[in-house]
PDB file of C-alpha atoms in Angstrom:
ATOM      1  CA  HIS A  15     -49.295 -12.210-126.390  1.00  0.00           C
ATOM      2  CA  VAL A  16     -47.772  -8.532-127.367  1.00  0.00           C
ATOM      3  CA  GLN A  17     -44.226  -7.555-125.765  1.00  0.00           C
ATOM      4  CA  LEU A  18     -42.499  -4.405-126.844  1.00  0.00           C
ATOM      5  CA  VAL A  19     -38.874  -4.808-126.128  1.00  0.00           C
ATOM      6  CA  GLU A  20     -36.251  -1.702-126.268  1.00  0.00           C
ATOM      7  CA  SER A  21     -33.268  -1.060-126.886  1.00  0.00           C
ATOM      8  CA  GLY A  22     -29.999   0.947-127.723  1.00  0.00           C
ATOM      9  CA  GLY A  23     -29.950   2.577-124.193  1.00  0.00           C
ATOM     10  CA  GLY A  24     -26.547   4.354-122.278  1.00  0.00           C
ATOM     11  CA  SER A  25     -24.553   6.535-121.884  1.00  0.00           C
ATOM     12  CA  VAL A  26     -23.444  10.005-123.862  1.00  0.00           C
ATOM     13  CA  GLN A  27     -22.398  12.928-124.105  1.00  0.00           C
ATOM     14  CA  ALA A  28     -24.069  16.647-124.446  1.00  0.00           C
ATOM     15  CA  GLY A  29     -24.464  16.962-128.354  1.00  0.00           C
ATOM     16  CA  GLY A  30     -24.535  13.031-129.433  1.00  0.00           C
ATOM     17  CA  SER A  31     -26.605  10.585-131.192  1.00  0.00           C
ATOM     18  CA  VAL A  32     -27.555   7.582-130.214  1.00  0.00           C
ATOM     19  CA  ARG A  33     -31.148   5.033-131.959  1.00  0.00           C
ATOM     20  CA  LEU A  34     -32.931   3.052-129.676  1.00  0.00           C
ATOM     21  CA  SER A  35     -34.667   0.356-131.662  1.00  0.00           C
ATOM     22  CA  CYS A  36     -37.931  -1.260-129.896  1.00  0.00           C
ATOM     23  CA  ALA A  37     -38.462  -4.937-131.194  1.00  0.00           C
ATOM     24  CA  ALA A  38     -42.528  -4.381-131.187  1.00  0.00           C
ATOM     25  CA  SER A  39     -43.842  -8.884-131.151  1.00  0.00           C
ATOM     26  CA  GLY A  40     -47.271 -11.145-131.140  1.00  0.00           C
ATOM     27  CA  TYR A  41     -48.786  -8.396-133.059  1.00  0.00           C
ATOM     28  CA  THR A  42     -51.407 -10.245-136.282  1.00  0.00           C
ATOM     29  CA  GLY A  43     -51.599  -6.327-137.232  1.00  0.00           C
ATOM     30  CA  ASN A  44     -50.596  -3.617-137.298  1.00  0.00           C
ATOM     31  CA  PRO A  45     -51.654  -0.966-134.409  1.00  0.00           C
ATOM     32  CA  VAL A  46     -53.627   2.033-135.186  1.00  0.00           C
ATOM     33  CA  CYS A  47     -50.679   4.151-133.356  1.00  0.00           C
ATOM     34  CA  MET A  48     -47.049   3.215-132.504  1.00  0.00           C
ATOM     35  CA  ALA A  49     -45.265   6.260-130.137  1.00  0.00           C
ATOM     36  CA  TRP A  50     -42.749   6.553-127.956  1.00  0.00           C
ATOM     37  CA  PHE A  51     -42.320   8.617-124.409  1.00  0.00           C
ATOM     38  CA  ARG A  52     -40.288   9.572-122.326  1.00  0.00           C
ATOM     39  CA  GLN A  53     -39.698  10.550-118.603  1.00  0.00           C
ATOM     40  CA  ALA A  54     -37.005  11.145-116.341  1.00  0.00           C
ATOM     41  CA  PRO A  55     -37.571  11.396-112.241  1.00  0.00           C
ATOM     42  CA  GLY A  56     -39.452  13.298-110.837  1.00  0.00           C
ATOM     43  CA  LYS A  57     -41.979  14.650-114.377  1.00  0.00           C
ATOM     44  CA  TYR A  58     -44.529  13.623-115.750  1.00  0.00           C
ATOM     45  CA  ARG A  59     -44.404  11.032-119.216  1.00  0.00           C
ATOM     46  CA  GLU A  60     -43.959  13.039-121.576  1.00  0.00           C
ATOM     47  CA  GLY A  61     -44.700  11.895-125.131  1.00  0.00           C
ATOM     48  CA  ILE A  62     -42.298  12.841-127.954  1.00  0.00           C
ATOM     49  CA  ALA A  63     -42.332  11.231-130.899  1.00  0.00           C
ATOM     50  CA  HIS A  64     -45.336   8.842-132.744  1.00  0.00           C
ATOM     51  CA  LEU A  65     -45.782   7.317-136.434  1.00  0.00           C
ATOM     52  CA  LEU A  66     -49.012   6.495-137.823  1.00  0.00           C
ATOM     53  CA  LYS A  67     -50.259   3.473-139.364  1.00  0.00           C
ATOM     54  CA  ASN A  68     -50.779   5.131-142.468  1.00  0.00           C
ATOM     55  CA  GLY A  69     -47.468   6.606-142.083  1.00  0.00           C
ATOM     56  CA  ASP A  70     -47.518  10.522-140.451  1.00  0.00           C
ATOM     57  CA  GLU A  71     -45.084  10.806-138.425  1.00  0.00           C
ATOM     58  CA  GLY A  72     -45.863  13.556-135.089  1.00  0.00           C
ATOM     59  CA  TYR A  73     -43.456  15.156-132.818  1.00  0.00           C
ATOM     60  CA  ALA A  74     -43.588  17.355-129.255  1.00  0.00           C
ATOM     61  CA  ASP A  75     -42.922  19.902-130.175  1.00  0.00           C
ATOM     62  CA  SER A  76     -39.687  20.198-127.341  1.00  0.00           C
ATOM     63  CA  VAL A  77     -37.401  17.839-129.901  1.00  0.00           C
ATOM     64  CA  LYS A  78     -39.123  18.431-133.429  1.00  0.00           C
ATOM     65  CA  GLY A  79     -36.399  18.072-135.559  1.00  0.00           C
ATOM     66  CA  ARG A  80     -33.946  16.229-133.151  1.00  0.00           C
ATOM     67  CA  ILE A  81     -35.296  13.092-133.500  1.00  0.00           C
ATOM     68  CA  THR A  82     -36.998  10.616-135.719  1.00  0.00           C
ATOM     69  CA  ILE A  83     -39.411   8.526-136.022  1.00  0.00           C
ATOM     70  CA  SER A  84     -39.034   5.268-138.037  1.00  0.00           C
ATOM     71  CA  LYS A  85     -39.870   1.531-138.415  1.00  0.00           C
ATOM     72  CA  ASP A  86     -38.958  -1.509-139.814  1.00  0.00           C
ATOM     73  CA  ASN A  87     -41.906  -3.454-141.028  1.00  0.00           C
ATOM     74  CA  ALA A  88     -39.998  -6.358-142.291  1.00  0.00           C
ATOM     75  CA  ASN A  89     -38.311  -6.527-138.648  1.00  0.00           C
ATOM     76  CA  ASN A  90     -41.688  -5.611-136.683  1.00  0.00           C
ATOM     77  CA  VAL A  91     -39.166  -2.554-135.545  1.00  0.00           C
ATOM     78  CA  LEU A  92     -39.534   1.051-134.271  1.00  0.00           C
ATOM     79  CA  TYR A  93     -36.652   3.141-134.146  1.00  0.00           C
ATOM     80  CA  LEU A  94     -36.473   6.395-132.431  1.00  0.00           C
ATOM     81  CA  GLN A  95     -33.295   8.277-133.757  1.00  0.00           C
ATOM     82  CA  MET A  96     -32.265  11.550-131.857  1.00  0.00           C
ATOM     83  CA  ARG A  97     -29.895  13.518-132.206  1.00  0.00           C
ATOM     84  CA  ASN A  98     -28.370  16.784-130.595  1.00  0.00           C
ATOM     85  CA  LEU A  99     -28.762  15.444-127.020  1.00  0.00           C
ATOM     86  CA  GLN A 100     -28.023  17.817-124.111  1.00  0.00           C
ATOM     87  CA  PRO A 101     -29.631  16.807-120.546  1.00  0.00           C
ATOM     88  CA  GLU A 102     -32.532  17.703-119.967  1.00  0.00           C
ATOM     89  CA  ASP A 103     -33.292  14.281-122.327  1.00  0.00           C
ATOM     90  CA  THR A 104     -31.872  12.368-119.454  1.00  0.00           C
ATOM     91  CA  ALA A 105     -34.698  10.162-119.882  1.00  0.00           C
ATOM     92  CA  MET A 106     -35.934   6.585-119.246  1.00  0.00           C
ATOM     93  CA  TYR A 107     -37.609   6.098-122.917  1.00  0.00           C
ATOM     94  CA  TYR A 108     -40.574   3.871-123.758  1.00  0.00           C
ATOM     95  CA  CYS A 109     -42.062   2.293-126.802  1.00  0.00           C
ATOM     96  CA  ALA A 110     -45.549   2.080-126.620  1.00  0.00           C
ATOM     97  CA  THR A 111     -47.648   0.652-128.884  1.00  0.00           C
ATOM     98  CA  SER A 112     -52.133   1.319-129.270  1.00  0.00           C
ATOM     99  CA  SER A 113     -55.212   0.412-130.573  1.00  0.00           C
ATOM    100  CA  ARG A 114     -57.361   2.638-130.080  1.00  0.00           C
ATOM    101  CA  SER A 115     -59.033   5.975-132.273  1.00  0.00           C
ATOM    102  CA  ASP A 116     -58.330   8.728-130.232  1.00  0.00           C
ATOM    103  CA  CYS A 117     -53.492   7.991-130.130  1.00  0.00           C
ATOM    104  CA  THR A 118     -54.167   9.595-134.177  1.00  0.00           C
ATOM    105  CA  TRP A 119     -54.863  13.459-132.451  1.00  0.00           C
ATOM    106  CA  LYS A 120     -53.292  12.814-128.630  1.00  0.00           C
ATOM    107  CA  LEU A 121     -50.006  11.919-127.744  1.00  0.00           C
ATOM    108  CA  VAL A 122     -50.395  11.612-124.391  1.00  0.00           C
ATOM    109  CA  PRO A 123     -49.962   7.288-121.767  1.00  0.00           C
ATOM    110  CA  SER A 124     -53.338   7.403-121.474  1.00  0.00           C
ATOM    111  CA  ALA A 125     -54.037   6.441-124.838  1.00  0.00           C
ATOM    112  CA  TYR A 126     -51.547   3.865-125.172  1.00  0.00           C
ATOM    113  CA  ASP A 127     -52.550   0.640-124.211  1.00  0.00           C
ATOM    114  CA  THR A 128     -49.314  -1.599-124.595  1.00  0.00           C
ATOM    115  CA  TRP A 129     -45.623  -0.194-123.305  1.00  0.00           C
ATOM    116  CA  GLY A 130     -41.956  -1.635-123.265  1.00  0.00           C
ATOM    117  CA  GLN A 131     -39.999  -1.550-120.056  1.00  0.00           C
ATOM    118  CA  GLY A 132     -37.936   1.331-120.588  1.00  0.00           C
ATOM    119  CA  THR A 133     -34.907   1.631-121.982  1.00  0.00           C
ATOM    120  CA  GLN A 134     -32.530   4.392-120.157  1.00  0.00           C
ATOM    121  CA  VAL A 135     -30.860   7.468-121.888  1.00  0.00           C
ATOM    122  CA  THR A 136     -28.036   9.518-120.232  1.00  0.00           C
ATOM    123  CA  VAL A 137     -26.779  13.111-120.929  1.00  0.00           C
ATOM    124  CA  SER A 138     -24.172  14.619-119.262  1.00  0.00           C
ATOM    125  CA  SER A 139     -22.933  17.913-119.426  1.00  0.00           C
TER     126      SER A 139
END
């Protein structure tokens, strides 16, 4: 069965960097979209980056310029490199994949059908 497992979260000081990983298994082909979301306590789940099957990348305005999404195709691992982290970046980070066509134009949770368990990133000032 399809499975996503995130890792790489932890505690970091403001201004620091972190790289999150998402190991994907059970896929018979590349998903239409792969993405990273985050959810802070009491807030909605926010899409922050996506990588489409054709290689196109997209980023939320709130994080653009500070994060990079990439994929190791040989090992089926999705990455999220985050730089200059701030306390407001503290959240649970999730990777997700989608077999739906609407994921190509909207980075919202409802467009994604497979989720990892999440990895916590805590940024202290």
